[in-house]
Coordinates of C-alpha atoms in Angstrom, one line a residue:
Chain A
X524 CA 30.0 -23.2 -20.7
X525 CA 33.4 -21.5 -20.9
X526 CA 32.6 -20.1 -24.7
X527 CA 29.2 -19.0 -23.5
X528 CA 30.7 -17.3 -20.4
X529 CA 33.0 -15.4 -22.8
X530 CA 29.8 -14.3 -24.9
X531 CA 28.3 -12.9 -21.6
X532 CA 31.5 -11.2 -20.4
X533 CA 31.7 -9.6 -23.8
X534 CA 28.5 -7.9 -22.8
X535 CA 29.9 -6.4 -20.0
X536 CA 28.7 -2.8 -20.4
X537 CA 25.3 -4.2 -19.9
X538 CA 26.0 -6.0 -16.8
X539 CA 28.2 -3.2 -15.5
X540 CA 25.0 -0.8 -15.9
X541 CA 22.6 -3.3 -14.1
X542 CA 25.4 -3.8 -11.3
X543 CA 25.8 0.0 -10.8
X544 CA 22.1 0.5 -10.7
X545 CA 21.7 -2.3 -8.3
X546 CA 24.3 -0.8 -6.2
X547 CA 22.8 2.9 -6.3
X548 CA 19.3 1.7 -5.7
X549 CA 20.5 -0.3 -2.8
X550 CA 22.8 2.2 -1.3
X551 CA 20.0 5.2 -1.8
X552 CA 17.0 3.0 -0.3
X553 CA 19.3 1.8 2.6
X554 CA 20.2 5.1 3.7
X555 CA 16.9 6.8 3.3
X556 CA 15.0 3.9 5.1
X557 CA 17.5 4.2 8.1
X558 CA 17.0 7.9 8.3
X559 CA 13.1 7.5 8.0
X560 CA 13.3 4.5 10.5
X561 CA 14.5 6.8 13.4
X562 CA 11.3 8.9 13.6
X563 CA 9.2 5.7 12.8
X564 CA 10.8 3.9 15.8
X565 CA 10.0 6.9 18.0
X566 CA 6.2 6.5 17.1
X567 CA 6.6 2.8 18.0
X568 CA 7.4 3.6 21.5
X569 CA 5.2 6.7 21.8
X570 CA 3.4 7.5 24.9
X571 CA 0.2 7.9 23.1
X572 CA -1.4 4.5 22.8
X573 CA -3.4 5.0 19.5
X574 CA -0.1 6.4 17.9
X575 CA 1.8 3.5 18.9
X576 CA -0.8 0.9 17.9
X577 CA -1.5 2.2 14.5
X578 CA 2.2 2.5 13.6
X579 CA 2.8 -0.9 15.1
X580 CA 0.0 -2.3 12.9
X581 CA 1.3 -0.7 9.8
X582 CA 4.8 -1.9 10.6
X583 CA 3.4 -5.3 11.1
X584 CA 1.5 -5.7 7.9
X585 CA 4.5 -4.5 5.8
X586 CA 6.6 -7.1 7.6
X587 CA 4.1 -9.7 6.9
X588 CA 3.8 -9.4 3.1
X589 CA 6.3 -10.3 0.5
X590 CA 8.0 -7.2 -1.1
X591 CA 6.7 -8.2 -4.6
X592 CA 3.3 -7.6 -3.2
X593 CA 4.1 -4.1 -1.9
X594 CA 5.7 -3.2 -5.3
X595 CA 2.5 -4.3 -7.2
X596 CA 0.4 -2.3 -4.8
X597 CA 2.4 0.8 -5.4
X598 CA 2.5 0.0 -9.3
X599 CA -1.0 -0.8 -9.8
X600 CA -3.0 0.5 -7.1
X601 CA -1.9 4.0 -6.8
X602 CA -2.8 5.0 -10.7
X603 CA -6.2 3.7 -9.8
X604 CA -6.6 6.4 -7.1
X605 CA -5.0 8.9 -9.6
X606 CA -1.5 9.1 -8.4
X607 CA 0.7 8.6 -11.3
X608 CA 4.2 7.8 -10.5
X609 CA 7.3 6.8 -12.9
X610 CA 8.4 3.1 -12.5
X611 CA 11.7 4.4 -10.9
X612 CA 9.6 6.5 -8.3
X613 CA 7.5 3.4 -7.6
X614 CA 10.5 1.0 -7.3
X615 CA 12.4 3.2 -5.0
X616 CA 9.5 4.3 -2.9
X617 CA 8.3 0.7 -2.4
X618 CA 11.9 -0.4 -1.6
X619 CA 12.3 2.4 1.0
X620 CA 8.7 2.0 2.5
X621 CA 9.3 -1.5 2.9
X622 CA 12.6 -1.5 4.5
X623 CA 11.8 1.4 6.9
X624 CA 9.2 -1.0 8.4
X625 CA 12.0 -3.6 9.1
X626 CA 14.6 -0.9 10.2
X627 CA 12.3 0.8 12.6
X628 CA 11.3 -2.4 14.1
X629 CA 14.9 -3.3 14.7
X630 CA 15.7 0.0 16.2
X631 CA 12.7 -0.3 18.7
X632 CA 14.0 -3.7 19.7
X633 CA 17.4 -2.5 20.2
X634 CA 16.1 0.4 22.4
X635 CA 14.0 -2.0 24.3
X636 CA 17.2 -4.0 25.2
X637 CA 19.3 -0.8 26.1
X638 CA 19.6 -0.7 29.9
X639 CA 17.4 1.8 31.5
X640 CA 20.4 3.2 33.6
X641 CA 21.8 4.8 30.3
X642 CA 18.8 7.0 30.0
X643 CA 18.6 7.8 33.7
X644 CA 22.3 9.1 33.6
X645 CA 21.8 11.0 30.6
X646 CA 19.0 12.6 32.4
X647 CA 21.1 13.2 35.6
X648 CA 23.5 14.9 33.4
X649 CA 21.0 17.5 32.1
X650 CA 20.1 15.9 28.7
X651 CA 16.5 15.8 28.0
X652 CA 14.1 15.1 25.2
X653 CA 15.6 15.1 21.6
X654 CA 19.1 15.8 22.7
X655 CA 18.9 12.9 25.0
X656 CA 17.7 10.6 22.2
X657 CA 20.4 12.0 19.7
X658 CA 23.3 12.0 22.0
X659 CA 22.8 9.1 24.4
X660 CA 20.2 6.6 23.0
X661 CA 20.7 6.6 19.2
X662 CA 24.2 6.0 19.0
X663 CA 24.1 3.1 21.2
X664 CA 21.1 1.4 19.6
X665 CA 22.8 1.9 16.1
X666 CA 25.9 0.2 17.3
X667 CA 23.9 -2.5 19.2
X668 CA 21.6 -3.1 16.2
X669 CA 24.6 -2.9 13.7
X670 CA 24.8 -6.7 12.9
X671 CA 21.0 -6.9 12.4
X672 CA 20.8 -3.9 10.3
X673 CA 23.6 -5.4 8.2
X674 CA 21.4 -8.6 7.8
X675 CA 18.4 -6.6 6.7
X676 CA 20.6 -4.6 4.3
X677 CA 21.4 -7.9 2.5
X678 CA 17.8 -8.7 2.6
X679 CA 17.2 -5.3 0.8
X680 CA 19.8 -6.1 -1.9
X681 CA 18.0 -9.5 -2.6
X682 CA 14.6 -7.8 -2.6
X683 CA 16.0 -5.1 -5.1
X684 CA 15.8 -7.9 -7.7
X685 CA 12.2 -7.9 -7.8
X686 CA 12.3 -4.4 -9.5
X687 CA 13.1 -6.3 -12.6
X688 CA 9.4 -7.2 -12.8
X689 CA 8.5 -3.7 -13.4
X690 CA 11.3 -3.3 -15.9
X691 CA 13.7 -1.3 -13.9
X692 CA 17.4 -2.1 -15.4
X693 CA 18.8 -3.5 -12.4
X694 CA 21.4 -6.5 -12.3
X695 CA 19.0 -9.2 -12.6
X696 CA 16.9 -7.5 -15.3
X697 CA 20.3 -6.8 -17.5
X698 CA 21.4 -10.3 -16.9
X699 CA 18.2 -11.5 -18.2
X700 CA 18.4 -9.3 -21.3
X701 CA 21.8 -10.6 -22.0
X702 CA 20.6 -14.3 -21.7
X703 CA 17.6 -13.7 -24.0
X704 CA 19.7 -12.2 -26.7
X705 CA 22.4 -15.0 -26.8
X706 CA 20.3 -17.7 -25.2
X707 CA 22.9 -18.3 -22.6
X708 CA 20.7 -18.6 -19.4
X709 CA 23.0 -20.5 -17.2
X710 CA 26.1 -18.4 -17.7
X711 CA 24.3 -14.9 -17.8
X712 CA 22.7 -15.6 -14.4
X713 CA 25.8 -17.3 -12.7
X714 CA 27.7 -14.0 -13.5
X715 CA 24.7 -12.1 -11.8
X716 CA 25.0 -14.5 -8.9
X717 CA 28.7 -13.8 -8.4
X718 CA 28.0 -10.0 -8.6
X719 CA 25.4 -10.3 -5.9
X720 CA 27.6 -12.3 -3.8
X721 CA 30.3 -9.6 -4.1
X722 CA 27.7 -7.1 -2.8
X723 CA 26.4 -9.2 0.0
X724 CA 29.9 -10.3 1.2
X725 CA 31.1 -6.6 1.3
X726 CA 28.2 -5.7 3.6
X727 CA 28.9 -8.7 5.7
X728 CA 32.7 -7.7 6.0
X729 CA 31.7 -3.9 6.7
X730 CA 29.5 -5.0 9.5
X731 CA 32.2 -7.2 10.9
X732 CA 34.6 -4.4 10.7
X733 CA 32.3 -2.0 12.4
X734 CA 31.6 -4.5 15.2
X735 CA 35.3 -4.7 15.8
X736 CA 35.8 -0.8 15.9
X737 CA 32.6 -0.9 18.5
X738 CA 34.5 -3.5 20.6
X739 CA 37.7 -1.5 20.6
X740 CA 35.6 1.5 21.7
X741 CA 34.2 -0.2 24.7
X742 CA 30.9 -1.5 23.4
X743 CA 29.8 -5.1 23.5
Chain B
X393 CA -20.6 -12.5 -8.8
X394 CA -17.3 -10.7 -9.5
X395 CA -16.4 -11.1 -6.0
X396 CA -17.1 -14.8 -5.7
X397 CA -15.0 -15.5 -8.8
X398 CA -12.0 -13.2 -7.3
X399 CA -12.3 -15.1 -4.2
X400 CA -12.1 -18.6 -5.8
X401 CA -9.4 -17.7 -7.9
X402 CA -7.4 -16.1 -5.1
X403 CA -8.1 -19.3 -3.1
X404 CA -6.6 -21.3 -5.9
X405 CA -3.3 -19.1 -5.8
X406 CA -3.1 -19.5 -2.1
X407 CA -3.2 -23.2 -2.4
X408 CA -0.5 -22.9 -5.3
X409 CA 1.6 -20.7 -3.0
X410 CA 1.2 -22.9 0.2
X411 CA 1.7 -26.1 -1.5
X412 CA 4.7 -25.1 -3.3
X413 CA 6.2 -23.5 -0.3
X414 CA 5.5 -26.4 1.9
X415 CA 7.1 -28.9 -0.7
X416 CA 10.1 -26.7 -0.9
X417 CA 10.3 -26.4 3.0
X418 CA 10.1 -30.2 3.3
X419 CA 12.7 -30.9 0.7
X420 CA 14.8 -27.9 2.0
X421 CA 14.8 -29.3 5.6
X422 CA 16.2 -32.6 4.7
X423 CA 18.8 -31.2 2.2
X424 CA 19.6 -28.5 4.8
X425 CA 20.4 -31.2 7.5
X426 CA 22.6 -32.9 4.9
X427 CA 24.4 -29.7 4.2
X428 CA 24.8 -28.9 7.8
X429 CA 26.2 -32.4 8.6
X430 CA 28.9 -31.8 6.0
X431 CA 29.8 -28.5 7.1
X432 CA 30.3 -29.6 10.9
X433 CA 31.9 -32.6 9.7
X434 CA 35.3 -33.4 9.1
X435 CA 35.8 -34.4 5.5
X436 CA 38.2 -31.8 4.1
X437 CA 36.9 -30.8 0.6
X438 CA 33.3 -31.5 0.8
X439 CA 33.2 -29.3 3.8
X440 CA 35.0 -26.1 2.1
X441 CA 32.6 -26.8 -0.9
X442 CA 29.5 -26.7 1.1
X443 CA 30.5 -23.7 2.9
X444 CA 31.1 -21.9 -0.4
X445 CA 27.8 -23.1 -1.7
X446 CA 25.9 -21.8 1.4
X447 CA 27.5 -18.5 1.1
X448 CA 26.7 -18.1 -2.6
X449 CA 23.0 -19.3 -2.5
X450 CA 22.5 -17.0 0.7
X451 CA 23.6 -14.0 -1.4
X452 CA 21.3 -14.9 -4.4
X453 CA 18.1 -13.1 -4.6
X454 CA 15.3 -15.5 -5.2
X455 CA 14.2 -14.0 -8.7
X456 CA 17.7 -14.3 -9.9
X457 CA 17.8 -18.0 -8.6
X458 CA 14.2 -18.6 -10.2
X459 CA 15.6 -17.4 -13.8
X460 CA 18.7 -19.3 -13.4
X461 CA 17.0 -22.6 -12.5
X462 CA 14.0 -22.0 -15.0
X463 CA 16.0 -21.0 -18.0
X464 CA 19.4 -22.5 -17.0
X465 CA 18.3 -26.1 -16.3
X466 CA 16.8 -26.6 -19.9
X467 CA 20.0 -25.4 -21.4
X468 CA 21.7 -28.3 -19.5
X469 CA 18.9 -30.7 -21.0
X470 CA 16.8 -30.8 -17.9
X471 CA 13.0 -29.7 -18.9
X472 CA 10.7 -29.3 -16.2
X473 CA 7.2 -27.8 -15.7
X474 CA 7.1 -24.3 -14.0
X475 CA 5.5 -25.9 -10.8
X476 CA 8.5 -28.5 -10.4
X477 CA 11.2 -25.8 -11.1
X478 CA 9.3 -23.6 -8.4
X479 CA 9.6 -26.2 -5.9
X480 CA 13.3 -26.7 -6.8
X481 CA 13.8 -23.1 -6.7
X482 CA 12.4 -22.7 -3.2
X483 CA 14.0 -25.8 -1.7
X484 CA 17.5 -24.7 -3.0
X485 CA 16.8 -21.4 -1.4
X486 CA 15.6 -22.5 1.8
X487 CA 17.9 -25.5 2.4
X488 CA 21.0 -23.1 2.9
X489 CA 19.2 -21.1 5.6
X490 CA 17.8 -24.3 7.2
X491 CA 21.4 -25.5 7.0
X492 CA 22.6 -22.7 9.1
X493 CA 19.9 -23.3 11.6
X494 CA 20.7 -26.8 11.8
X495 CA 24.4 -26.0 12.1
X496 CA 23.8 -23.7 15.0
X497 CA 21.9 -26.2 16.8
X498 CA 24.6 -28.9 16.1
X499 CA 27.4 -26.6 17.2
X500 CA 25.6 -26.1 20.5
X501 CA 25.3 -29.8 21.2
X502 CA 27.0 -30.9 24.3
X503 CA 30.0 -33.1 23.5
X504 CA 29.8 -35.0 26.8
X505 CA 26.6 -36.6 25.6
X506 CA 28.3 -38.1 22.5
X507 CA 30.9 -39.6 24.7
X508 CA 28.3 -41.0 27.0
X509 CA 26.5 -42.7 24.2
X510 CA 29.8 -43.9 22.9
X511 CA 30.8 -45.2 26.2
X512 CA 27.3 -46.9 26.6
X513 CA 28.2 -48.8 23.4
X514 CA 26.0 -47.0 20.8
X515 CA 27.1 -46.8 17.2
X516 CA 27.4 -43.3 15.9
X517 CA 24.3 -43.8 13.5
X518 CA 22.2 -44.9 16.6
X519 CA 23.7 -41.9 18.7
X520 CA 22.6 -39.6 15.9
X521 CA 19.1 -41.1 15.7
X522 CA 18.4 -41.5 19.3
X523 CA 20.4 -38.9 21.0
X524 CA 21.4 -36.1 18.8
X525 CA 18.4 -35.4 16.4
X526 CA 15.7 -35.3 18.9
X527 CA 17.4 -32.5 20.8
X528 CA 18.7 -30.8 17.8
X529 CA 15.4 -30.8 16.3
X530 CA 13.8 -29.5 19.3
X531 CA 16.3 -26.6 19.3
X532 CA 15.8 -26.0 15.7
X533 CA 12.2 -25.9 15.4
X534 CA 11.3 -22.4 16.4
X535 CA 13.8 -21.1 13.8
X536 CA 12.6 -23.7 11.1
X537 CA 9.0 -22.2 11.5
X538 CA 10.3 -18.7 11.3
X539 CA 12.2 -19.7 8.0
X540 CA 8.7 -20.7 6.6
X541 CA 7.6 -17.2 6.9
X542 CA 10.6 -16.1 5.1
X543 CA 9.9 -18.6 2.5
X544 CA 6.2 -17.5 2.0
X545 CA 7.5 -13.8 1.7
X546 CA 10.0 -14.9 -1.0
X547 CA 7.7 -17.2 -2.8
X548 CA 6.2 -14.5 -5.2
X549 CA 9.4 -14.9 -7.2
X550 CA 7.9 -18.0 -8.6
X551 CA 5.3 -15.8 -10.2
X552 CA 8.1 -14.4 -12.5
X553 CA 8.7 -17.6 -14.1
X554 CA 4.8 -18.2 -14.8
X555 CA 3.4 -20.1 -11.9
X556 CA 0.1 -18.8 -11.0
X557 CA 0.5 -18.2 -7.2
X558 CA -1.2 -15.8 -5.1
X559 CA 0.6 -12.7 -6.3
X560 CA 0.1 -13.7 -10.0
X561 CA -3.6 -14.3 -9.7
X562 CA -3.8 -10.6 -8.2
X563 CA -1.9 -9.4 -11.2
X564 CA -3.8 -11.2 -13.8
X565 CA -7.2 -10.1 -12.2
X566 CA -5.9 -6.6 -12.5
X567 CA -4.9 -6.8 -16.1
X568 CA -8.3 -8.3 -16.9
X569 CA -10.7 -6.1 -15.0
X570 CA -8.5 -3.0 -14.6
X571 CA -9.6 -2.9 -11.0
X572 CA -6.3 -3.4 -9.0
X573 CA -7.7 -2.5 -5.5
X574 CA -9.9 -5.5 -4.6
X575 CA -7.6 -8.4 -5.7
X576 CA -4.3 -6.7 -4.3
X577 CA -6.2 -5.9 -0.9
X578 CA -7.5 -9.4 -0.5
X579 CA -4.3 -11.0 -1.3
X580 CA -2.4 -8.9 1.1
X581 CA -4.9 -9.9 3.8
X582 CA -4.3 -13.6 2.9
X583 CA -0.6 -13.1 3.1
X584 CA -0.9 -11.3 6.7
X585 CA -3.2 -14.2 8.1
X586 CA -0.9 -16.8 6.7
X587 CA 2.1 -15.2 8.2
X588 CA 0.6 -14.3 11.4
X589 CA -0.7 -17.8 11.9
X590 CA 2.7 -19.2 11.5
X591 CA 4.1 -16.7 13.9
X592 CA 1.4 -17.9 16.3
X593 CA 2.5 -21.5 15.8
X594 CA 6.2 -20.5 16.4
X595 CA 5.3 -18.7 19.7
X596 CA 3.1 -21.8 21.0
X597 CA 5.8 -24.2 19.9
X598 CA 8.4 -22.1 21.9
X599 CA 6.0 -22.1 24.9
X600 CA 5.5 -25.8 25.0
X601 CA 9.4 -26.5 24.8
X602 CA 9.7 -24.1 27.8
X603 CA 6.8 -25.8 29.7
X604 CA 8.1 -29.4 29.1
X605 CA 12.0 -29.0 29.1
X606 CA 12.5 -25.7 31.2
X607 CA 14.8 -24.0 28.5
X608 CA 14.5 -23.2 24.8

């Protein structure tokens, strides 16, 4: 095992490429999904019932299907309707689309739990419309939803491993590459597992730190 | 004709997805309870080892775990069929999440009841069986059903190691007929129906617990 582990670590450039790819794929998808989730969460509480219902139906379906299904739908079904995308665009857009549904639902939930007085007080001070949302509501729901968003971020990292199926060279793909060249399946995958653990633990740690900062600034 | 054979293949895939998931969940439930008991227990080294194990497996993507088990175990001399490997993969993955669910309910358990059972002359095994387990089970049940939906959503990882589950049936149909939309649309509907049913079950369990015991 030790000797094999050295073989695997000898291939560190491959693993580092996979690790960095996984890192930036997750970072970009996380940020873009969060940005997209804000308008989608507004649609989820829209006053027009058709808009609200259609958005909620799409979000519910996305949250009910496995990520790999969505990935395959984007990868196989879009070319059938003459939309041709590279595998990178496919992978990233599927990841972003999927997580936007989860993030939007989380933001909607956090908004539903925000005391109504906050909005009334904002209006009393002359805030209205988008300004009210941006200055009063959004910061509070982001802080309240912080831990849940963090958990979903960890799920995103774990879902990103499915991208190896459409040959995107992420951490799992590269580890699998190394294992098939040297036939060191156990060790190659264990190194990948350790690196995933590192990513997820850092996310957990960041969320805890942000929670402490929020607590200091008077949020519960 | 094509439709009927597509539907029958997808039905087979659904059966594989459900059987493997349910088997994994059942094994995961027992091993999860065992892990949780060690984690809330007071045996020094075992406790830390289990905590580390849970933390690592929770951070491991299902695909990575699938490749680790499916290719790694034969390297240790353990050969197994893809379906057996799939059940092992799912139970390892879900057991750590179920361990956290059990642990939360165990930590919430009121100590006074343990003292009362002890004072009443019950052994600790009997206390666990008659007093602790029924209440902890009730508290955990809704979360355990919720975990089932997560397992179903993670289960396509077993398609990667060659198990012909619902997702793989759709892929196989696509590569044979070059018509991706019918299989994927139908498979999506099946996943949505299965997950929505589980959510229904979870809500009705919650309602019944509230109706019968007043609190969740």
